[in-house]
Amino acid sequence: MTLKKTYHMKLTPQRLAILEYLEGNKAHPSASDIYKAVSEKYPMMSFATVYNTLDTLRGKKHVRELSIDSQKKRFDPNLKPHHHLICLECRAITDVHRNFALDLTDSERFGYEITGNHVDFYGVCPKCKRGRRSKI
Ligand code: ZN
Ligand code: MN
């Protein structure tokens, strides 16, 4: 597999493996999800390497770190502004592509220049809703 995007950084085999796994990935994986998937193909890769590589990629703005899941950090290779919806039962995260007109008044922004926002939605996904019903 070849990467479609150009990365202005040194692509070590570890970075390459993780970038390849993340490219186009819409599952918002955690570090341990990424480790599980990548170490299947690269058994020499340690969890620490995955963790450190994610930190580097985040620092270079090649991935976004999400805090929507209170249990663990989740990673998103999609850097275009968008929001998220999480299932509180299975922790699945779905993209929300909508431009919310969220404005702060002058008194609310305390002199800040606002550069972005992120809205988190919480709920129960259709799969978990079906599972609930069958348990009753
Ligand atoms: Zn669910
Ligand atoms: Mn996303």
Coordinates of N, CA, C and O and ligand atoms in Angstrom, one line a residue:
M1 N 0.8 -1.2 0.0 CA 0.0 0.0 0.0 C 0.9 1.2 0.0 O 1.9 1.3 0.7
T2 N 0.5 2.2 -0.8 CA 1.2 3.5 -0.7 C 0.4 4.6 -0.2 O -0.8 4.6 -0.3
L3 N 1.0 5.5 0.5 CA 0.3 6.6 1.1 C -0.1 7.6 0.1 O 0.7 7.9 -0.8
K4 N -1.3 8.1 0.2 CA -1.8 9.1 -0.8 C -1.3 10.5 -0.5 O -1.2 11.3 -1.4
K5 N -1.1 10.7 0.8 CA -0.8 12.1 1.2 C 0.8 12.2 1.3 O 1.5 11.2 1.4
T6 N 1.3 13.4 1.2 CA 2.7 13.7 1.3 C 2.9 14.1 2.8 O 2.2 15.0 3.3
Y7 N 3.9 13.5 3.4 CA 4.2 13.9 4.8 C 5.6 14.5 4.8 O 6.5 13.9 4.4
H8 N 5.6 15.7 5.3 CA 6.9 16.4 5.4 C 7.6 16.0 6.7 O 7.8 16.8 7.6
M9 N 8.0 14.7 6.8 CA 8.8 14.3 7.9 C 9.5 13.0 7.5 O 9.1 12.4 6.5
K10 N 10.4 12.6 8.3 CA 11.2 11.4 8.0 C 10.2 10.2 8.3 O 9.7 10.0 9.4
L11 N 10.0 9.4 7.3 CA 9.1 8.2 7.4 C 9.9 7.0 7.8 O 10.3 6.2 7.0
T12 N 10.0 6.8 9.1 CA 10.6 5.5 9.6 C 9.6 4.4 9.3 O 8.4 4.7 9.1
P13 N 10.1 3.1 9.3 CA 9.1 2.0 9.1 C 8.0 2.0 10.0 O 6.8 1.7 9.7
Q14 N 8.2 2.4 11.3 CA 7.2 2.5 12.3 C 6.1 3.5 11.9 O 4.9 3.3 12.0
R15 N 6.6 4.7 11.6 CA 5.7 5.8 11.3 C 4.9 5.4 10.0 O 3.7 5.6 10.0
L16 N 5.6 4.8 9.1 CA 4.9 4.4 7.8 C 3.8 3.4 8.1 O 2.7 3.5 7.6
A17 N 4.1 2.4 8.9 CA 3.1 1.4 9.3 C 1.9 2.0 9.9 O 0.7 1.6 9.6
I18 N 2.1 2.9 10.8 CA 1.0 3.5 11.6 C 0.2 4.4 10.6 O -1.0 4.4 10.6
L19 N 0.9 5.2 9.8 CA 0.2 6.1 8.9 C -0.6 5.3 7.9 O -1.7 5.7 7.5
E20 N -0.1 4.2 7.4 CA -0.8 3.3 6.5 C -2.1 2.8 7.1 O -3.1 2.7 6.5
Y21 N -2.0 2.4 8.4 CA -3.1 1.9 9.1 C -4.2 3.0 9.3 O -5.4 2.7 9.2
L22 N -3.7 4.2 9.5 CA -4.6 5.3 9.8 C -5.3 5.9 8.6 O -6.4 6.4 8.7
E23 N -4.6 5.8 7.5 CA -5.1 6.5 6.3 C -6.5 6.0 5.9 O -6.7 4.8 5.7
G24 N -7.4 7.0 5.9 CA -8.8 6.6 5.5 C -9.5 5.9 6.6 O -10.7 5.5 6.4
N25 N -8.9 5.7 7.7 CA -9.6 4.9 8.8 C -10.6 5.8 9.5 O -10.3 6.8 10.1
K26 N -11.8 5.3 9.5 CA -12.9 6.2 10.1 C -13.4 5.6 11.4 O -14.4 6.1 12.0
A27 N -12.6 4.6 12.0 CA -13.1 4.0 13.2 C -12.6 4.8 14.5 O -13.0 4.4 15.6
H28 N -11.8 5.8 14.3 CA -11.3 6.6 15.5 C -10.6 5.6 16.5 O -11.0 5.5 17.6
P29 N -9.6 4.9 16.1 CA -9.0 3.9 16.9 C -8.2 4.5 18.1 O -7.7 5.6 18.0
S30 N -8.1 3.7 19.2 CA -7.2 4.1 20.3 C -5.8 3.6 20.0 O -5.6 2.9 19.1
A31 N -4.9 4.0 20.9 CA -3.5 3.6 20.7 C -3.4 2.1 20.8 O -2.7 1.4 20.0
S32 N -4.2 1.4 21.7 CA -4.1 0.0 21.8 C -4.8 -0.7 20.6 O -4.3 -1.8 20.1
D33 N -5.8 -0.1 20.0 CA -6.4 -0.6 18.7 C -5.3 -0.6 17.6 O -5.2 -1.5 16.9
I34 N -4.6 0.5 17.6 CA -3.6 0.7 16.5 C -2.4 -0.3 16.7 O -2.0 -1.0 15.8
Y35 N -2.0 -0.4 18.0 CA -1.0 -1.4 18.3 C -1.4 -2.8 17.9 O -0.6 -3.5 17.3
K36 N -2.6 -3.2 18.3 CA -3.1 -4.6 17.9 C -3.0 -4.8 16.4 O -2.5 -5.8 16.0
A37 N -3.5 -3.8 15.7 CA -3.6 -4.0 14.2 C -2.2 -4.0 13.6 O -1.8 -4.9 12.8
V38 N -1.3 -3.1 14.0 CA 0.0 -2.9 13.4 C 0.9 -4.0 13.8 O 1.8 -4.4 13.0
S39 N 0.8 -4.4 15.0 CA 1.8 -5.5 15.5 C 1.5 -6.8 14.9 O 2.4 -7.7 14.9
E40 N 0.3 -7.0 14.3 CA 0.1 -8.3 13.6 C 1.0 -8.4 12.4 O 1.5 -9.4 12.1
K41 N 1.2 -7.2 11.7 CA 2.0 -7.2 10.5 C 3.5 -7.0 10.9 O 4.4 -7.4 10.2
Y42 N 3.7 -6.2 11.9 CA 5.1 -5.9 12.4 C 5.2 -6.3 13.8 O 5.1 -5.5 14.7
P43 N 5.5 -7.6 14.1 CA 5.6 -8.1 15.4 C 6.7 -7.5 16.3 O 6.6 -7.6 17.5
M44 N 7.6 -6.8 15.7 CA 8.7 -6.2 16.4 C 8.3 -4.9 17.1 O 9.0 -4.4 17.9
M45 N 7.2 -4.4 16.6 CA 6.7 -3.1 17.1 C 6.2 -3.2 18.5 O 5.3 -4.0 18.8
S46 N 6.7 -2.3 19.4 CA 6.2 -2.3 20.8 C 5.1 -1.3 21.0 O 4.9 -0.4 20.2
F47 N 4.4 -1.4 22.1 CA 3.3 -0.5 22.4 C 3.9 0.9 22.6 O 3.3 1.9 22.1
A48 N 5.0 1.0 23.2 CA 5.7 2.3 23.5 C 6.0 3.0 22.2 O 5.8 4.2 22.0
T49 N 6.4 2.2 21.2 CA 6.8 2.8 19.9 C 5.5 3.4 19.2 O 5.5 4.5 18.7
V50 N 4.4 2.6 19.3 CA 3.1 3.1 18.7 C 2.7 4.4 19.5 O 2.4 5.4 18.8
Y51 N 2.8 4.4 20.8 CA 2.4 5.5 21.6 C 3.3 6.7 21.2 O 2.7 7.8 21.0
N52 N 4.6 6.5 21.2 CA 5.5 7.7 20.9 C 5.3 8.2 19.5 O 5.3 9.4 19.2
T53 N 5.0 7.2 18.5 CA 4.8 7.7 17.1 C 3.5 8.5 17.0 O 3.5 9.5 16.3
L54 N 2.5 8.0 17.7 CA 1.2 8.8 17.7 C 1.4 10.2 18.3 O 0.9 11.2 17.8
D55 N 2.3 10.3 19.3 CA 2.6 11.6 19.9 C 3.3 12.5 18.9 O 3.0 13.7 18.8
T56 N 4.2 11.9 18.1 CA 4.9 12.7 17.1 C 4.0 13.1 16.0 O 4.0 14.3 15.6
L57 N 3.2 12.2 15.5 CA 2.2 12.5 14.5 C 1.2 13.6 14.9 O 0.8 14.4 14.1
R58 N 0.8 13.5 16.2 CA -0.1 14.5 16.7 C 0.6 15.9 16.7 O 0.1 16.9 16.3
G59 N 1.9 15.9 17.2 CA 2.6 17.1 17.3 C 2.8 17.7 15.9 O 2.9 18.9 15.7
K60 N 3.0 16.9 14.9 CA 3.2 17.4 13.5 C 1.8 17.6 12.8 O 1.8 17.8 11.6
K61 N 0.8 17.4 13.5 CA -0.6 17.6 13.0 C -0.9 16.7 11.8 O -1.6 17.1 10.9
H62 N -0.5 15.5 11.9 CA -0.9 14.4 10.9 C -2.1 13.6 11.4 O -2.7 12.9 10.7
V63 N -2.3 13.7 12.7 CA -3.5 13.0 13.3 C -4.0 14.0 14.4 O -3.3 14.8 14.9
R64 N -5.3 13.8 14.6 CA -6.0 14.6 15.6 C -6.2 13.7 16.8 O -6.6 12.5 16.6
E65 N -6.0 14.2 18.0 CA -6.3 13.4 19.2 C -7.7 13.8 19.7 O -8.0 15.0 19.9
L66 N -8.5 12.8 20.0 CA -9.9 13.1 20.4 C -10.1 12.8 21.9 O -9.6 11.8 22.4
S67 N -10.8 13.6 22.6 CA -11.0 13.4 24.0 C -12.5 13.0 24.3 O -12.9 12.9 25.4
I68 N -13.2 12.8 23.2 CA -14.7 12.4 23.4 C -14.9 11.2 24.2 O -15.9 11.0 24.9
D69 N -14.0 10.2 24.1 CA -14.1 8.9 24.8 C -13.4 9.1 26.2 O -12.1 9.2 26.2
S70 N -14.1 9.2 27.3 CA -13.5 9.4 28.6 C -12.6 8.3 29.0 O -11.8 8.4 29.9
Q71 N -12.8 7.1 28.4 CA -12.0 5.9 28.8 C -10.6 5.9 28.2 O -9.7 5.4 28.8
K72 N -10.4 6.4 27.0 CA -9.1 6.4 26.3 C -9.1 7.4 25.2 O -10.1 7.7 24.6
K73 N -7.9 7.9 24.9 CA -7.7 8.8 23.8 C -8.0 8.1 22.5 O -7.6 6.9 22.3
R74 N -8.6 8.8 21.6 CA -8.9 8.2 20.3 C -8.2 9.0 19.2 O -8.1 10.2 19.4
F75 N -7.9 8.4 18.1 CA -7.1 9.2 17.1 C -7.9 9.2 15.8 O -8.6 8.3 15.4
D76 N -7.8 10.4 15.1 CA -8.5 10.6 13.9 C -7.5 11.2 12.8 O -7.0 12.2 13.0
P77 N -7.4 10.5 11.7 CA -6.5 11.0 10.6 C -7.2 12.1 9.8 O -6.5 12.7 9.0
N78 N -8.5 12.2 10.0 CA -9.2 13.2 9.2 C -9.1 14.6 9.9 O -9.6 14.8 10.9
L79 N -8.3 15.5 9.2 CA -8.0 16.8 9.8 C -9.0 17.8 9.4 O -8.9 19.0 9.9
K80 N -9.9 17.5 8.5 CA -10.9 18.5 8.1 C -11.8 18.8 9.4 O -12.1 17.8 10.1
P81 N -12.2 20.0 9.6 CA -13.0 20.3 10.7 C -14.3 19.5 10.7 O -15.0 19.5 9.7
H82 N -14.6 18.8 11.7 CA -15.9 18.1 11.9 C -16.1 17.7 13.3 O -15.2 17.9 14.1
H83 N -17.3 17.3 13.6 CA -17.7 17.0 15.0 C -17.9 15.5 15.1 O -17.8 14.7 14.2
H84 N -18.2 15.0 16.4 CA -18.3 13.6 16.6 C -19.5 13.2 17.4 O -20.0 14.0 18.3
L85 N -19.9 11.9 17.2 CA -21.0 11.3 17.9 C -20.5 10.0 18.5 O -19.9 9.2 17.7
I86 N -20.7 9.8 19.8 CA -20.1 8.5 20.4 C -21.3 7.7 21.0 O -22.2 8.2 21.5
C87 N -21.2 6.4 20.8 CA -22.1 5.5 21.4 C -21.6 5.2 22.8 O -20.4 4.7 23.0
L88 N -22.3 5.5 23.9 CA -21.9 5.3 25.2 C -21.8 3.9 25.7 O -21.3 3.5 26.7
E89 N -22.3 3.0 24.8 CA -22.3 1.5 25.2 C -21.1 0.8 24.5 O -20.3 0.2 25.2
C90 N -21.0 0.9 23.2 CA -19.9 0.2 22.5 C -18.7 1.1 22.2 O -17.7 0.7 21.7
R91 N -18.8 2.4 22.5 CA -17.8 3.5 22.3 C -17.5 3.7 20.8 O -16.4 4.2 20.4
A92 N -18.4 3.3 19.9 CA -18.2 3.6 18.5 C -18.3 5.1 18.3 O -19.1 5.8 18.9
I93 N -17.4 5.7 17.4 CA -17.5 7.1 17.1 C -17.8 7.3 15.7 O -17.2 6.7 14.8
T94 N -18.7 8.2 15.4 CA -19.1 8.5 14.1 C -18.9 10.0 13.8 O -19.0 10.8 14.7
D95 N -18.5 10.3 12.6 CA -18.3 11.7 12.2 C -19.6 12.5 12.0 O -20.6 11.9 11.5
V96 N -19.6 13.7 12.4 CA -20.7 14.6 12.2 C -20.2 15.7 11.3 O -19.4 16.5 11.8
H97 N -20.6 15.7 10.1 CA -20.2 16.8 9.2 C -21.3 17.9 9.1 O -22.2 17.7 8.3
R98 N -21.1 18.8 9.9 CA -22.1 19.9 9.8 C -21.4 21.1 10.4 O -20.7 21.0 11.4
N99 N -21.7 22.3 9.8 CA -21.1 23.5 10.3 C -22.1 24.2 11.2 O -23.1 24.8 10.8
F100 N -21.8 24.0 12.5 CA -22.7 24.7 13.5 C -22.4 26.1 13.6 O -21.2 26.5 13.7
A101 N -23.4 27.0 13.6 CA -23.1 28.4 13.7 C -22.9 28.7 15.2 O -23.9 29.1 15.9
L102 N -21.7 28.4 15.7 CA -21.5 28.7 17.1 C -20.6 29.9 17.3 O -19.4 29.9 17.0
D103 N -21.3 31.0 17.7 CA -20.6 32.3 17.9 C -20.5 32.6 19.3 O -21.4 32.4 20.1
L104 N -19.4 33.3 19.7 CA -19.2 33.8 21.0 C -19.3 35.3 20.9 O -18.8 35.9 19.9
T105 N -20.0 35.9 21.8 CA -20.0 37.4 21.8 C -18.7 37.9 22.3 O -17.9 37.2 22.8
D106 N -18.5 39.2 22.1 CA -17.2 39.8 22.6 C -17.0 39.6 24.1 O -15.9 39.3 24.5
S107 N -18.1 39.6 24.9 CA -17.9 39.5 26.3 C -17.6 38.0 26.7 O -17.0 37.7 27.7
E108 N -18.0 37.1 25.8 CA -17.8 35.7 26.1 C -16.4 35.2 25.6 O -15.9 34.2 26.1
R109 N -15.8 35.9 24.7 CA -14.5 35.4 24.2 C -13.3 36.0 24.9 O -12.2 35.6 24.6
F110 N -13.5 36.9 25.9 CA -12.4 37.4 26.7 C -11.2 37.8 25.9 O -10.1 37.4 26.3
G111 N -11.4 38.4 24.8 CA -10.3 38.9 24.0 C -9.6 37.8 23.2 O -8.7 38.1 22.4
Y112 N -10.1 36.5 23.3 CA -9.5 35.5 22.5 C -9.8 35.6 21.0 O -10.9 36.1 20.7
E113 N -8.9 35.2 20.2 CA -9.2 35.0 18.8 C -9.6 33.5 18.7 O -8.8 32.6 19.0
I114 N -10.9 33.3 18.3 CA -11.4 31.9 18.2 C -10.9 31.3 16.9 O -11.2 31.8 15.8
T115 N -10.3 30.1 17.0 CA -9.8 29.4 15.8 C -10.5 28.1 15.5 O -10.3 27.5 14.5
G116 N -11.4 27.7 16.4 CA -12.1 26.5 16.1 C -13.0 26.1 17.2 O -13.0 26.7 18.3
N117 N -13.8 25.0 17.0 CA -14.6 24.5 18.0 C -14.9 23.0 17.7 O -14.6 22.5 16.6
H118 N -15.4 22.3 18.7 CA -15.6 20.8 18.5 C -16.8 20.4 19.3 O -16.8 20.7 20.5
V119 N -17.9 19.9 18.7 CA -19.1 19.5 19.4 C -19.1 18.0 19.6 O -18.9 17.3 18.6
D120 N -19.3 17.5 20.8 CA -19.4 16.1 21.1 C -20.8 15.7 21.3 O -21.5 16.3 22.1
F121 N -21.3 14.7 20.6 CA -22.7 14.2 20.8 C -22.6 12.8 21.4 O -21.7 12.0 21.1
Y122 N -23.5 12.5 22.4 CA -23.5 11.2 23.1 C -24.8 10.5 22.8 O -25.8 11.2 22.7
G123 N -24.7 9.2 22.7 CA -26.0 8.5 22.5 C -25.8 7.0 22.5 O -24.8 6.5 23.0
V124 N -26.7 6.3 21.9 CA -26.7 4.8 21.8 C -26.9 4.5 20.3 O -27.8 5.0 19.7
C125 N -25.9 3.7 19.8 CA -26.0 3.4 18.3 C -27.1 2.4 18.1 O -27.6 1.7 19.0
P126 N -27.5 2.3 16.8 CA -28.6 1.4 16.4 C -28.3 -0.1 16.9 O -29.2 -0.8 17.3
K127 N -27.1 -0.5 16.7 CA -26.7 -1.9 17.1 C -26.9 -2.1 18.6 O -27.5 -3.1 19.0
C128 N -26.5 -1.2 19.4 CA -26.6 -1.3 20.9 C -28.1 -1.2 21.3 O -28.6 -1.8 22.2
K129 N -28.8 -0.4 20.5 CA -30.3 -0.2 20.8 C -31.0 -1.5 20.5 O -31.8 -1.9 21.3
R130 N -30.6 -2.2 19.4 CA -31.2 -3.5 19.1 C -30.9 -4.5 20.2 O -31.7 -5.3 20.6
G131 N -29.6 -4.5 20.6 CA -29.2 -5.4 21.7 C -29.9 -5.3 23.0 O -30.3 -6.2 23.6
R132 N -30.2 -4.0 23.3 CA -31.0 -3.7 24.5 C -32.3 -4.3 24.5 O -32.8 -4.9 25.4
R133 N -33.0 -4.1 23.3 CA -34.4 -4.5 23.1 C -34.5 -6.0 23.3 O -35.4 -6.6 23.9
S134 N -33.5 -6.8 22.7 CA -33.6 -8.2 22.7 C -33.3 -8.8 24.1 O -33.6 -9.9 24.4
K135 N -32.7 -8.0 25.0 CA -32.4 -8.4 26.4 C -33.6 -8.3 27.3 O -33.7 -8.9 28.3
I136 N -34.6 -7.4 26.9 CA -35.8 -7.2 27.7 C -36.7 -8.4 27.6 O -36.9 -9.0 26.6
Ligands
ZN1 ZN -23.1 1.1 20.3
MN2 MN -13.7 12.0 12.9

